[in-house]
C-alpha positions as CSV (number, residue, x, y, z in Angstrom):
1,M,-11.4,85.3,-32.8
2,W,-11.6,81.5,-32.4
3,G,-12.5,79.3,-35.3
4,R,-15.4,76.9,-35.2
5,D,-13.1,73.9,-34.6
6,E,-11.3,75.6,-31.7
7,I,-14.7,76.5,-30.1
8,Q,-15.8,72.8,-30.5
9,I,-12.6,71.6,-28.8
10,E,-13.1,74.0,-25.9
11,V,-16.7,72.8,-25.5
12,V,-15.6,69.2,-25.4
13,M,-12.9,69.9,-22.9
14,S,-15.4,71.7,-20.7
15,R,-17.8,68.8,-20.8
16,I,-15.0,66.4,-19.8
17,E,-14.1,68.6,-16.8
18,K,-17.7,68.7,-15.7
19,M,-18.3,65.0,-15.8
20,G,-17.1,64.4,-12.3
21,R,-20.0,66.5,-11.0
22,L,-22.4,64.5,-13.0
23,L,-21.2,61.1,-11.9
24,A,-20.8,61.9,-8.2
25,P,-23.1,64.8,-7.5
26,K,-23.8,66.4,-4.2
27,S,-27.1,67.8,-5.4
28,I,-29.6,66.5,-8.0
29,A,-32.6,68.1,-9.6
30,F,-35.3,65.5,-10.8
31,I,-37.4,67.1,-13.5
32,G,-40.7,65.5,-14.5
33,G,-43.6,63.4,-13.1
34,R,-43.7,59.7,-12.6
35,I,-40.3,58.8,-14.2
36,A,-38.6,61.5,-12.1
37,E,-40.4,60.2,-9.0
38,M,-39.2,56.7,-9.7
39,A,-35.6,57.9,-10.1
40,I,-35.8,59.7,-6.8
41,E,-36.9,56.5,-5.1
42,K,-34.0,54.6,-6.6
43,C,-31.6,57.4,-5.5
44,Q,-32.9,57.2,-2.0
45,G,-32.7,53.4,-2.1
46,I,-29.0,53.3,-2.9
47,G,-28.3,55.7,0.1
48,F,-27.7,59.1,-1.6
49,E,-27.0,61.6,1.2
50,G,-27.0,64.8,-0.9
51,E,-29.7,67.3,-1.8
52,I,-32.8,66.1,-3.8
53,W,-34.8,68.8,-5.6
54,P,-37.9,67.7,-7.6
55,V,-39.1,70.0,-10.3
56,H,-42.7,69.9,-11.5
57,P,-45.0,72.9,-12.5
58,N,-48.2,71.4,-10.9
59,R,-47.2,69.3,-7.9
60,T,-46.2,70.4,-4.4
61,K,-44.4,67.2,-3.5
62,V,-42.7,64.4,-5.4
63,A,-41.6,61.2,-3.6
64,G,-42.1,63.1,-0.3
65,F,-39.8,66.0,-1.2
66,A,-41.0,69.6,-1.6
67,C,-41.4,70.4,-5.3
68,F,-40.1,73.4,-7.2
69,P,-42.2,74.8,-10.0
70,S,-39.3,75.4,-12.4
71,I,-35.5,75.0,-12.6
72,D,-35.3,78.8,-12.2
73,T,-36.6,78.5,-8.7
74,L,-34.1,75.9,-7.4
75,P,-32.2,77.0,-4.3
76,S,-28.8,76.5,-6.0
77,V,-27.2,75.2,-9.2
78,P,-27.4,71.4,-9.0
79,D,-24.4,69.2,-9.8
80,A,-26.7,66.9,-11.9
81,A,-30.2,66.7,-13.2
82,Y,-32.5,63.8,-14.2
83,V,-34.7,65.0,-17.1
84,G,-37.8,62.8,-17.3
85,V,-40.1,64.8,-19.7
86,N,-41.1,64.4,-23.3
87,R,-38.6,64.9,-26.1
88,N,-39.6,68.4,-27.1
89,L,-39.6,69.7,-23.5
90,T,-36.3,67.9,-22.9
91,V,-34.6,70.2,-25.4
92,E,-36.0,73.3,-23.6
93,V,-35.1,72.0,-20.2
94,V,-31.5,71.0,-21.2
95,G,-31.0,74.5,-22.6
96,G,-32.0,76.0,-19.3
97,L,-29.9,73.7,-17.3
98,S,-26.8,74.4,-19.4
99,R,-27.3,78.2,-19.0
100,M,-27.5,77.7,-15.3
101,G,-24.1,75.9,-15.2
102,V,-25.4,72.5,-14.1
103,G,-22.7,69.8,-13.9
104,G,-24.6,67.5,-16.3
105,A,-27.9,65.9,-17.1
106,V,-29.5,62.5,-17.9
107,C,-32.1,62.6,-20.6
108,Y,-34.6,59.7,-20.3
109,A,-36.9,60.6,-23.3
110,A,-36.9,58.6,-26.5
111,G,-37.9,59.8,-30.0
112,F,-34.6,61.3,-31.1
113,S,-32.1,60.0,-33.7
114,E,-33.5,56.4,-33.4
115,M,-36.7,57.7,-35.0
116,G,-35.5,58.8,-38.4
117,E,-34.9,62.2,-39.9
118,A,-37.3,64.1,-37.7
119,G,-35.8,62.6,-34.6
120,K,-32.3,63.4,-35.8
121,Q,-33.3,67.1,-36.1
122,I,-34.6,67.1,-32.6
123,Q,-31.4,65.4,-31.4
124,Q,-29.3,68.1,-33.2
125,A,-31.4,70.7,-31.3
126,L,-30.6,68.9,-28.0
127,V,-26.9,69.0,-28.7
128,A,-27.0,72.7,-29.5
129,A,-29.0,73.3,-26.3
130,A,-26.5,71.3,-24.2
131,G,-23.6,73.5,-25.1
132,D,-20.7,72.5,-22.9
133,M,-22.8,70.6,-20.4
134,P,-22.4,66.8,-20.3
135,V,-25.5,64.9,-21.3
136,V,-26.2,61.2,-20.9
137,G,-28.6,59.8,-23.5
138,P,-31.2,60.6,-24.7
139,N,-33.2,57.4,-24.9
140,C,-31.5,55.9,-21.9
141,F,-32.2,54.9,-18.3
142,G,-29.3,56.8,-16.9
143,L,-26.4,56.0,-14.6
144,I,-25.7,54.4,-11.2
145,N,-22.6,55.1,-9.1
146,F,-22.3,52.3,-6.5
147,L,-19.1,53.8,-5.0
148,D,-20.6,57.1,-4.0
149,R,-24.2,55.9,-3.6
150,T,-25.8,57.9,-6.5
151,A,-28.5,56.7,-8.9
152,L,-30.0,58.8,-11.7
153,W,-32.0,55.8,-12.9
154,P,-35.8,55.1,-12.6
155,Y,-36.0,51.3,-12.8
156,P,-35.0,48.4,-10.5
157,F,-31.4,47.4,-10.3
158,G,-29.3,44.9,-8.4
159,G,-26.0,45.3,-6.7
160,T,-24.9,47.0,-3.5
161,P,-22.7,50.0,-2.6
162,R,-19.0,48.9,-2.4
163,G,-15.5,50.3,-2.4
164,S,-14.3,49.2,-5.8
165,G,-15.4,47.0,-8.7
166,V,-15.9,46.7,-12.5
167,A,-17.8,49.4,-14.4
168,L,-20.3,48.8,-17.2
169,I,-21.1,51.0,-20.2
170,S,-24.1,49.8,-22.2
171,Q,-26.0,51.2,-25.2
172,S,-29.0,49.3,-24.0
173,G,-30.5,50.4,-20.7
174,N,-32.5,47.1,-20.3
175,I,-29.4,45.0,-20.7
176,A,-27.5,47.1,-18.2
177,M,-30.4,46.8,-15.7
178,N,-30.5,43.0,-16.1
179,L,-26.7,42.7,-15.7
180,T,-26.8,44.5,-12.4
181,M,-29.1,41.6,-11.1
182,N,-26.5,38.9,-11.9
183,L,-26.0,36.1,-9.4
184,R,-22.3,35.7,-10.4
185,S,-20.6,37.9,-7.9
186,V,-19.8,40.5,-10.5
187,R,-19.5,43.6,-8.4
188,F,-20.2,46.9,-10.2
189,S,-18.7,50.3,-9.4
190,Y,-20.6,52.2,-12.1
191,V,-23.3,51.4,-14.6
192,I,-23.9,53.8,-17.4
193,G,-26.7,53.6,-20.0
194,A,-25.2,55.5,-23.0
195,G,-28.4,55.6,-25.1
196,N,-28.1,57.6,-28.3
197,Q,-24.7,59.2,-27.3
198,A,-25.9,62.6,-28.6
199,V,-23.4,64.5,-26.5
200,L,-21.3,62.1,-24.5
201,G,-19.8,59.2,-26.4
202,L,-18.2,55.9,-25.3
203,S,-14.7,57.5,-25.2
204,D,-16.0,60.2,-22.8
205,Y,-17.3,57.6,-20.4
206,L,-14.0,55.6,-20.7
207,E,-11.9,58.6,-19.9
208,E,-14.0,59.5,-16.9
209,L,-14.0,56.0,-15.5
210,L,-10.3,55.8,-15.9
211,N,-10.0,58.8,-13.6
212,D,-11.3,56.7,-10.8
213,E,-8.7,54.3,-9.4
214,R,-11.5,52.3,-7.8
215,V,-12.6,51.0,-11.2
216,T,-10.9,47.6,-11.6
217,A,-12.2,46.7,-15.1
218,I,-14.6,48.0,-17.7
219,G,-17.3,46.0,-19.5
220,M,-19.1,47.4,-22.5
221,Y,-22.2,46.4,-24.5
222,I,-22.1,48.3,-27.7
223,E,-23.7,48.5,-31.1
224,G,-21.2,50.9,-32.7
225,I,-18.4,53.4,-32.1
226,N,-19.0,56.9,-33.2
227,D,-15.5,58.3,-32.8
228,L,-12.9,55.7,-33.4
229,G,-9.9,58.0,-32.8
230,A,-11.1,59.1,-29.4
231,F,-12.1,55.6,-28.5
232,C,-8.6,54.4,-29.3
233,K,-6.9,57.0,-27.2
234,A,-9.1,56.1,-24.2
235,A,-8.4,52.4,-24.7
236,A,-4.7,53.1,-25.0
237,R,-4.9,54.9,-21.7
238,A,-6.7,51.9,-20.2
239,V,-3.8,49.7,-21.3
240,E,-1.3,52.0,-19.6
241,Q,-3.3,52.0,-16.4
242,R,-3.8,48.2,-16.6
243,V,-7.5,48.5,-16.5
244,P,-8.9,45.6,-18.7
245,I,-11.8,46.4,-21.2
246,V,-14.2,43.6,-22.2
247,V,-16.6,44.3,-25.0
248,M,-19.7,42.5,-26.3
249,K,-20.4,44.2,-29.7
250,V,-23.5,43.3,-31.6
251,G,-24.4,44.0,-35.2
252,K,-22.3,41.5,-37.0
253,T,-22.7,41.9,-40.7
254,E,-21.7,40.2,-43.9
255,A,-19.3,42.1,-46.1
256,S,-20.7,45.1,-47.9
257,A,-23.4,44.3,-50.4
258,K,-21.9,46.8,-52.8
259,Q,-20.3,45.0,-55.7
260,S,-16.5,45.5,-55.4
261,S,-13.9,45.0,-58.1
262,T,-11.5,43.2,-55.7
263,H,-11.7,39.8,-54.0
264,T,-10.8,41.5,-50.8
265,D,-14.2,42.9,-50.1
266,S,-15.7,39.4,-50.0
267,L,-13.4,38.6,-47.2
268,T,-14.1,41.4,-44.7
269,G,-16.8,43.6,-43.3
270,S,-17.0,46.1,-40.5
271,D,-17.3,43.4,-37.9
272,E,-13.9,41.9,-38.9
273,L,-12.4,45.4,-38.7
274,H,-13.9,45.8,-35.2
275,D,-12.2,42.5,-34.3
276,A,-8.9,43.9,-35.7
277,L,-9.4,47.1,-33.7
278,F,-10.0,45.3,-30.4
279,K,-7.0,43.0,-30.9
280,R,-4.8,46.0,-31.6
281,L,-5.9,47.7,-28.4
282,G,-5.8,44.6,-26.1
283,I,-9.6,44.7,-25.7
284,I,-11.2,41.3,-25.0
285,R,-14.3,40.6,-27.2
286,V,-16.9,38.2,-26.0
287,D,-20.0,36.8,-27.7
288,S,-22.5,36.5,-24.9
289,L,-23.6,38.4,-21.8
290,N,-22.6,35.4,-19.6
291,R,-19.1,35.5,-20.9
292,L,-19.0,39.3,-20.4
293,L,-19.8,38.8,-16.8
294,E,-17.5,35.8,-16.2
295,T,-14.6,37.5,-18.0
296,L,-15.0,40.7,-16.0
297,K,-15.1,38.6,-12.8
298,A,-12.0,36.7,-13.7
299,L,-10.0,39.8,-14.7
300,E,-10.9,41.5,-11.5
301,L,-10.2,38.6,-9.1
302,S,-7.5,36.5,-10.7
303,P,-3.8,37.1,-10.1
304,V,-1.7,37.6,-13.2
305,L,-1.6,34.4,-15.3
306,A,1.9,33.7,-16.7
307,G,0.7,31.5,-19.5
308,R,-2.1,29.3,-20.8
309,T,-1.4,25.9,-19.2
310,I,-3.9,24.5,-16.8
311,F,-4.8,21.4,-15.0
312,S,-8.2,20.3,-13.7
313,L,-9.3,18.2,-10.7
314,S,-12.7,16.5,-10.4
315,C,-14.2,13.4,-8.8
316,S,-15.9,12.5,-12.0
317,G,-14.6,11.0,-15.2
318,G,-17.4,12.6,-17.1
319,E,-16.4,16.1,-16.1
320,A,-12.8,15.3,-16.9
321,A,-13.8,14.1,-20.4
322,I,-15.9,17.2,-21.0
323,I,-13.1,19.6,-20.0
324,A,-10.6,17.8,-22.1
325,D,-12.8,18.3,-25.2
326,L,-13.5,22.0,-24.4
327,V,-10.0,23.3,-23.6
328,P,-8.6,23.6,-27.1
329,E,-11.6,25.8,-28.1
330,F,-10.3,28.5,-25.8
331,D,-6.6,28.1,-26.7
332,L,-5.8,26.6,-23.3
333,H,-3.4,23.7,-22.8
334,M,-3.3,20.8,-20.4
335,P,0.2,19.3,-20.3
336,A,0.9,16.3,-18.2
337,F,2.1,16.5,-14.6
338,S,5.9,16.3,-14.1
339,E,7.5,13.0,-13.4
340,R,7.9,14.0,-9.7
341,Q,4.3,15.0,-9.4
342,M,3.2,11.7,-11.1
343,S,5.2,9.7,-8.7
344,D,3.9,11.6,-5.7
345,L,0.2,11.4,-6.9
346,Q,0.4,7.7,-7.8
347,S,1.7,7.0,-4.3
348,Q,-1.5,8.5,-2.8
349,F,-3.9,6.3,-4.7
350,T,-4.7,2.7,-5.4
351,D,-3.9,1.1,-8.7
352,Y,-7.3,1.7,-10.2
353,V,-6.9,5.5,-10.1
354,T,-5.1,6.9,-13.2
355,V,-3.1,10.0,-12.7
356,S,-3.5,12.3,-15.7
357,N,-4.4,15.8,-16.7
358,P,-7.4,16.3,-16.5
359,F,-7.3,14.4,-13.2
360,D,-10.3,12.4,-12.0
361,Y,-9.1,11.9,-8.4
362,N,-12.0,9.5,-7.9
363,T,-14.3,9.0,-4.9
364,S,-11.5,7.1,-3.0
365,I,-10.6,10.3,-1.2
366,W,-14.1,11.8,-1.2
367,G,-15.0,13.0,2.3
368,D,-11.3,12.8,3.4
369,Q,-10.3,16.5,3.6
370,R,-6.7,15.7,4.6
371,A,-6.2,13.3,1.7
372,Q,-7.8,15.8,-0.7
373,Q,-5.6,18.6,0.5
374,R,-2.5,16.5,0.0
375,C,-3.6,15.5,-3.5
376,F,-4.5,19.1,-4.5
377,T,-1.3,20.5,-3.1
378,S,0.8,18.0,-5.1
379,S,-1.1,18.9,-8.2
380,M,-0.4,22.6,-7.7
381,Q,3.4,22.2,-7.1
382,G,4.2,21.9,-10.8
383,T,4.6,24.5,-13.6
384,H,1.0,24.8,-14.7
385,D,-0.2,28.4,-14.9
386,A,-3.5,27.8,-13.1
387,A,-5.5,25.1,-11.2
388,I,-9.1,24.3,-11.8
389,L,-11.5,22.4,-9.5
390,I,-14.7,21.3,-11.1
391,Y,-17.3,21.6,-8.4
392,D,-21.1,21.5,-8.3
393,H,-22.8,22.4,-5.0
394,P,-26.0,20.5,-4.1
395,T,-29.1,22.7,-4.2
396,V,-31.1,20.4,-2.0
397,E,-31.1,20.0,1.8
398,W,-28.9,17.0,2.7
399,A,-26.8,16.1,5.7
400,G,-23.9,14.9,3.5
401,V,-23.3,18.4,2.0
402,D,-20.4,18.8,4.4
403,E,-18.4,16.5,2.2
404,W,-18.7,19.0,-0.6
405,I,-17.4,21.8,1.6
406,M,-14.5,19.6,2.6
407,A,-13.4,19.5,-1.1
408,L,-13.6,23.3,-1.4
409,D,-11.6,23.8,1.8
410,A,-9.0,21.4,0.7
411,F,-8.6,23.3,-2.6
412,I,-8.5,26.6,-0.8
413,A,-5.8,25.3,1.5
414,A,-3.7,24.0,-1.4
415,H,-4.0,27.3,-3.2
416,K,-2.9,29.2,-0.1
417,S,0.1,27.0,0.5
418,T,1.4,27.0,-3.1
419,G,0.2,30.4,-4.4
420,K,-1.1,28.8,-7.6
421,P,-3.8,30.8,-9.3
422,A,-7.0,28.9,-8.6
423,F,-10.4,28.7,-10.2
424,V,-13.5,26.7,-9.2
425,I,-15.9,26.1,-12.1
426,C,-19.3,24.5,-11.8
427,T,-20.6,22.5,-14.8
428,V,-24.1,24.1,-14.6
429,S,-24.2,27.8,-13.7
430,E,-26.9,27.4,-11.1
431,L,-24.8,25.0,-9.0
432,L,-22.5,27.6,-7.4
433,P,-24.6,29.5,-4.9
434,L,-23.7,33.1,-3.9
435,E,-22.6,32.1,-0.4
436,I,-20.1,29.6,-1.9
437,Q,-18.9,32.2,-4.4
438,E,-18.3,34.6,-1.6
439,R,-16.5,32.0,0.4
440,L,-14.1,31.4,-2.5
441,I,-13.6,35.0,-3.2
442,N,-12.7,35.7,0.4
443,H,-9.9,33.1,0.1
444,G,-8.5,34.3,-3.2
445,V,-10.1,31.6,-5.4
446,V,-12.1,32.8,-8.5
447,P,-15.6,31.2,-8.8
448,L,-16.7,30.7,-12.4
449,Q,-20.1,29.4,-13.6
450,G,-20.6,27.0,-16.5
451,L,-17.7,25.1,-18.0
452,N,-17.8,26.8,-21.4
453,D,-18.2,30.3,-20.0
454,G,-15.7,29.6,-17.2
455,L,-13.0,28.3,-19.6
456,S,-13.6,31.2,-21.9
457,A,-13.1,33.6,-19.0
458,I,-9.8,31.9,-18.1
459,G,-8.6,32.0,-21.7
460,N,-9.6,35.7,-22.0
461,T,-7.8,36.5,-18.8
462,A,-4.6,34.8,-20.0
463,S,-4.9,36.7,-23.3
464,Y,-5.1,40.0,-21.5
465,H,-2.1,39.3,-19.3
466,E,-0.2,38.1,-22.4
467,F,-1.0,41.3,-24.2
468,Q,0.3,43.3,-21.2
469,R,3.5,41.4,-21.2
470,L,4.3,41.3,-24.9
471,K,2.5,44.0,-26.8
472,M,1.6,47.0,-24.7
473,Q,5.0,48.6,-25.1
474,S,4.9,48.4,-28.9
475,M,1.2,49.2,-29.4
476,T,0.6,51.7,-32.1
477,L,-2.8,53.3,-32.7
478,P,-4.4,52.7,-36.1
479,K,-5.0,55.5,-38.6
480,F,-8.7,56.1,-39.6
481,A,-10.6,57.2,-42.6
482,G,-10.4,61.0,-42.5
483,T,-12.1,62.7,-45.5
484,A,-14.3,60.4,-47.6
485,I,-13.1,60.0,-51.2
486,Q,-15.8,60.9,-53.7
487,Q,-14.0,62.1,-56.8
488,P,-13.8,60.0,-60.0
489,S,-11.5,56.9,-60.0
490,R,-9.6,54.6,-62.3
491,F,-8.1,51.1,-62.3
492,L,-4.5,50.6,-63.2
493,D,-3.9,47.9,-65.7
494,E,-2.1,44.8,-64.3
495,Y,1.3,45.7,-65.7
496,T,1.2,49.3,-64.3
497,A,-0.1,48.0,-61.0
498,K,2.8,45.5,-60.7
499,Q,5.4,48.1,-61.6
500,Q,4.1,50.3,-58.8
501,L,4.3,47.4,-56.3
502,R,7.7,46.5,-57.6
503,S,9.0,50.0,-56.8
504,F,8.1,49.2,-53.1
505,G,10.1,46.0,-53.2
506,I,7.5,43.4,-54.1
507,C,8.7,40.7,-56.4
508,V,6.7,40.3,-59.7
509,P,7.2,37.8,-62.5
510,E,9.7,38.6,-65.2
511,G,7.7,39.9,-68.1
512,A,6.9,42.5,-70.7
513,L,4.1,44.0,-72.8
514,A,3.8,42.8,-76.3
515,S,1.5,43.3,-79.3
516,A,-0.2,40.4,-80.9
517,E,2.5,40.5,-83.6
518,N,5.5,40.3,-81.4
519,A,4.1,38.1,-78.5
520,I,6.1,35.1,-79.7
521,A,9.3,37.1,-79.8
522,V,8.9,38.3,-76.3
523,A,8.0,34.8,-75.1
524,D,11.1,33.4,-76.8
525,K,13.3,36.0,-75.1
526,L,11.8,35.3,-71.6
527,G,12.0,31.5,-72.0
528,Y,9.3,29.0,-71.6
529,P,6.9,28.2,-69.9
530,V,5.1,31.5,-70.0
531,V,1.7,33.1,-69.2
532,V,-0.3,35.3,-71.7
533,K,-2.8,37.8,-70.4
534,A,-4.9,40.6,-71.8
535,V,-4.1,44.0,-70.4
536,G,-6.5,46.8,-69.6
537,E,-9.0,48.2,-67.1
538,Q,-11.8,46.1,-68.6
539,F,-10.0,42.9,-67.8
540,L,-10.0,43.0,-64.0
541,H,-11.2,39.4,-63.5
542,K,-9.4,37.6,-66.3
543,S,-10.5,34.0,-65.6
544,D,-14.2,35.0,-65.9
545,I,-13.9,36.0,-69.6
546,G,-11.0,33.7,-70.6
547,V,-8.2,36.3,-71.1
548,L,-5.6,34.4,-69.1
549,L,-3.8,31.3,-70.3
550,L,-1.1,29.5,-68.3
551,N,1.9,27.2,-68.7
552,L,2.5,27.8,-72.4
553,I,5.5,25.8,-73.5
554,N,6.3,26.9,-77.0
555,A,5.7,29.5,-79.7
556,D,2.7,27.7,-81.2
557,E,0.9,27.7,-77.9
558,V,1.7,31.4,-77.4
559,N,0.3,32.2,-80.9
560,E,-2.8,30.1,-80.1
561,A,-3.2,31.8,-76.8
562,V,-3.3,35.3,-78.4
563,T,-5.9,34.1,-80.9
564,R,-8.1,32.5,-78.2
565,I,-7.9,35.5,-76.0
566,T,-8.8,37.9,-78.8
567,R,-11.8,35.7,-79.7
568,N,-13.0,35.6,-76.1
569,I,-12.7,39.3,-75.8
570,A,-14.9,39.8,-78.9
571,A,-17.4,37.3,-77.6
572,A,-17.7,39.3,-74.4
573,G,-18.3,42.5,-76.4
574,L,-15.1,44.1,-75.2
575,E,-12.5,46.1,-77.2
576,T,-9.5,44.1,-78.3
577,P,-6.4,45.3,-76.3
578,E,-3.4,46.9,-78.0
579,K,-1.0,45.0,-75.7
580,F,-0.7,41.6,-74.0
581,L,1.3,40.8,-70.9
582,I,3.8,38.0,-71.4
583,E,5.3,36.7,-68.1
584,K,7.5,33.8,-67.0
585,M,5.4,31.1,-65.4
586,V,5.9,30.8,-61.7
587,S,6.4,27.2,-60.7
588,D,7.1,25.1,-57.6
589,V,4.5,27.1,-55.6
590,V,4.1,26.1,-51.9
591,A,1.0,28.2,-51.2
592,E,-1.1,31.0,-52.7
593,V,-2.0,34.0,-50.6
594,I,-4.3,36.9,-51.2
595,V,-3.2,40.2,-49.8
596,G,-5.8,43.0,-50.1
597,I,-6.5,46.5,-49.1
598,K,-10.1,47.6,-48.4
599,R,-11.2,51.1,-47.8
600,D,-13.9,51.4,-45.1
601,Q,-15.7,54.7,-44.6
602,Q,-15.3,54.4,-40.9
603,F,-11.9,52.6,-40.5
604,G,-10.1,53.9,-43.5
605,L,-7.7,51.4,-45.2
606,A,-7.4,47.9,-43.8
607,L,-5.1,45.1,-44.8
608,V,-6.6,41.6,-45.4
609,I,-4.5,38.4,-45.6
610,G,-6.0,35.1,-46.5
611,S,-5.8,31.9,-48.6
612,G,-5.6,32.9,-52.2
613,G,-6.2,31.6,-55.6
614,I,-9.3,29.4,-55.9
615,F,-9.6,29.3,-52.1
616,V,-10.7,32.9,-51.7
617,E,-14.4,32.3,-51.9
618,L,-14.2,28.6,-51.2
619,I,-13.0,28.5,-47.6
620,K,-13.0,32.2,-46.5
621,D,-9.8,31.8,-44.6
622,S,-8.7,35.4,-43.9
623,V,-7.8,37.9,-41.2
624,S,-7.9,41.7,-41.2
625,L,-5.3,44.1,-39.8
626,L,-5.6,47.9,-39.4
627,L,-2.9,50.2,-40.6
628,P,-0.2,50.9,-39.8
629,T,1.0,47.4,-38.9
630,D,4.3,45.7,-38.3
631,E,5.9,42.4,-39.1
632,K,5.1,40.8,-35.8
633,S,1.4,41.5,-36.3
634,I,1.6,40.0,-39.8
635,V,3.3,36.9,-38.6
636,D,0.6,36.5,-35.9
637,A,-2.1,37.0,-38.5
638,L,-0.7,34.3,-40.8
639,S,-0.3,31.9,-37.9
640,S,-4.1,32.2,-37.2
641,L,-5.0,31.0,-40.7
642,A,-5.5,27.4,-41.9
643,L,-3.1,28.5,-44.7
644,Q,-0.2,28.3,-42.1
645,K,-0.2,24.5,-42.4
646,L,0.8,24.8,-46.1
647,L,3.4,27.4,-45.2
648,D,4.9,25.1,-42.6
649,G,5.2,22.2,-45.1
650,Y,2.1,20.1,-45.2
651,R,2.5,16.3,-45.4
652,G,6.1,16.3,-46.3
653,K,5.9,19.2,-48.8
654,P,8.6,21.9,-48.6
655,S,7.9,24.8,-46.2
656,G,7.2,28.2,-47.7
657,D,9.5,31.3,-47.6
658,M,7.9,33.0,-44.6
659,A,10.5,35.8,-44.5
660,A,9.8,36.7,-48.1
661,L,6.0,36.5,-47.6
662,V,6.1,38.7,-44.6
663,A,8.4,41.2,-46.4
664,A,6.0,41.3,-49.4
665,I,3.0,41.9,-47.2
666,S,4.8,44.6,-45.2
667,A,5.7,46.3,-48.5
668,F,2.1,46.2,-49.7
669,A,1.0,47.8,-46.4
670,R,3.6,50.6,-46.9
671,Y,2.3,51.1,-50.4
672,A,-1.2,51.6,-49.0
673,E,0.0,54.0,-46.3
674,T,1.9,56.0,-48.9
675,H,-1.3,56.3,-51.0
676,W,-3.7,56.7,-48.1
677,D,-5.6,59.6,-49.6
678,T,-6.1,58.1,-53.0
679,L,-6.1,54.3,-52.7
680,L,-9.7,52.9,-52.8
681,E,-8.9,49.2,-53.0
682,A,-6.2,46.8,-54.1
683,D,-5.2,43.2,-54.0
684,I,-2.5,40.8,-55.0
685,N,-4.1,37.5,-55.8
686,P,-2.3,35.3,-55.8
687,L,0.9,36.2,-54.0
688,M,2.7,32.9,-54.7
689,V,4.9,31.7,-51.9
690,L,7.8,29.6,-53.1
691,A,10.0,27.2,-51.1
692,E,12.0,28.5,-48.2
693,G,14.7,30.8,-49.5
694,S,13.1,31.1,-53.0
695,G,10.9,34.2,-52.4
696,A,7.3,35.2,-52.9
697,V,5.9,36.5,-56.2
698,A,2.9,38.7,-57.0
699,A,1.3,36.8,-59.9
700,D,-1.6,39.2,-60.3
701,A,-2.4,42.7,-59.0
702,L,-5.3,45.1,-59.0
703,I,-5.1,48.7,-57.9
704,H,-8.1,51.1,-57.8
705,L,-7.2,54.8,-57.3
706,A,-9.0,58.1,-57.0
707,D,-8.0,60.4,-59.8
């Protein structure tokens, strides 16, 4: 007898096997009235050549097709069904379709989980009714297959049938519809409106799209990921197949409003963890629909970029100035032309033309295609990774427009003769008409619209190709939450926490526990200067209540420190501790780092690295990594922080011990992985980085464990 989990796995596998019928059906039942009729019209419009079977209890014809009174009277079992009825009837119809063995269904109706508890119950009934049948939605428009000319979709859409192209998965039907109508030459193969994802989730769609070699890239508009593990496996498969994924994820939030005992929780929220996930998987994240489209286009059409160096050509100093300002924002670089190129280019122009990168080639060669081609070819014969022509096409009727076409043709010819990856970017997105875009695409040049969006697309394309070169072979999938921890918990006192970290190889200050009576003796033995701290669960944030005193240089100061701390504890209404922690003062610190662990109910344990000490809340300079991680990822994370300037030796100061810092962070990550099922949160703040060769020391530590 199969257990429940085994049955569920079998159901999921059966759904995946059936998805091919749903996405490329030979026969479709359209169930309902006006919405079903609209979907039939769209299916006819795209050129569907299979069987269309309308189902309605009271109509004889729908959209010109003979109508069947119920699904039981259909002439055969359809590959797919479009269900355009109310939510309660949707559950009944889906159950009947599943029992028939239909390949899959699209559920248009709203009023399910998006409508509160009552809606969630109806959605659960829908899932039960579906059984092992794939279901798109509910609360969605449906899907469009431009490759096989199929539309289970009731509303207008753009695009034309084609042989290959990028796919789109969107949790918003309206956004998906609008994106199909783009005038940016983004050519879709599939468009899927995921809706509520009651049955099929994002990972199911990714897996099925990756089965089709005609899909060149995948774009996603998402609000959340239900099954992170399945999503990661599908994304890893995309990396292996070299199919780029570009995501626009909305729902950015501040860190959890729940008061946390660590500083770490103020540095990261679920959005930062999604960022970490996408970086781990080589997924490109964008922040606008324009950039989603431009990046998909660049990834589909561009050859592989070997690096991030570019040069630009324009006949305007203004455009050159703008692009020079923008390039650093997208981590692109504009090195000068080589000496040979400089000499060659200077020989082509009069003295008043300055050869530089960006290069304003001036109007002196405007309208001279031969001179432009020579200039563009010389510019492309260097070591830059890509060439950019800034070009705005006139949108008014004018006899002189031929001179603009000359510039394009010269750029195309130079690209063909050198093989240099080439992009044309207009400054204003409207100034690159579709016919010009198609002209460029047909000659292997990528048209991009808008300087910001275009440069973003080039930077994203370079990032994807860099990931493929450097990281895909060593990519490891993150570990996720598992069972939520709900049992009672406790905080380790600082001394105990440090001893646990020390056992994992993390350096802590030399120190010992002492009573009020023998604090001076312990300090004398350690040697001055020293630090005195209260020890106990109630003293998690010592500075707030004055139970931490630094840089004590003699016995009298230690005695006074114990007295002051005891007085401050009494004033705060707390119990006087039995022990104090006396430690050697850490000196000659280059930088203070916070290293934290946060438990997220969806992601599990995540590592946070940032500027520590007083800078934690002041500048919010931090980055998150999912576990497990490695030293290369830690180094990359540190290099992304403003803190790195201090570690490199800021303004003549000594550089920090990077090797010791990375080793300490790696050890902290290992501690978290070892205690995956019990660790709730932890941080080292500050982790004091000393001069190169001198180490890194955990000056304070907090660990929160489930009992």
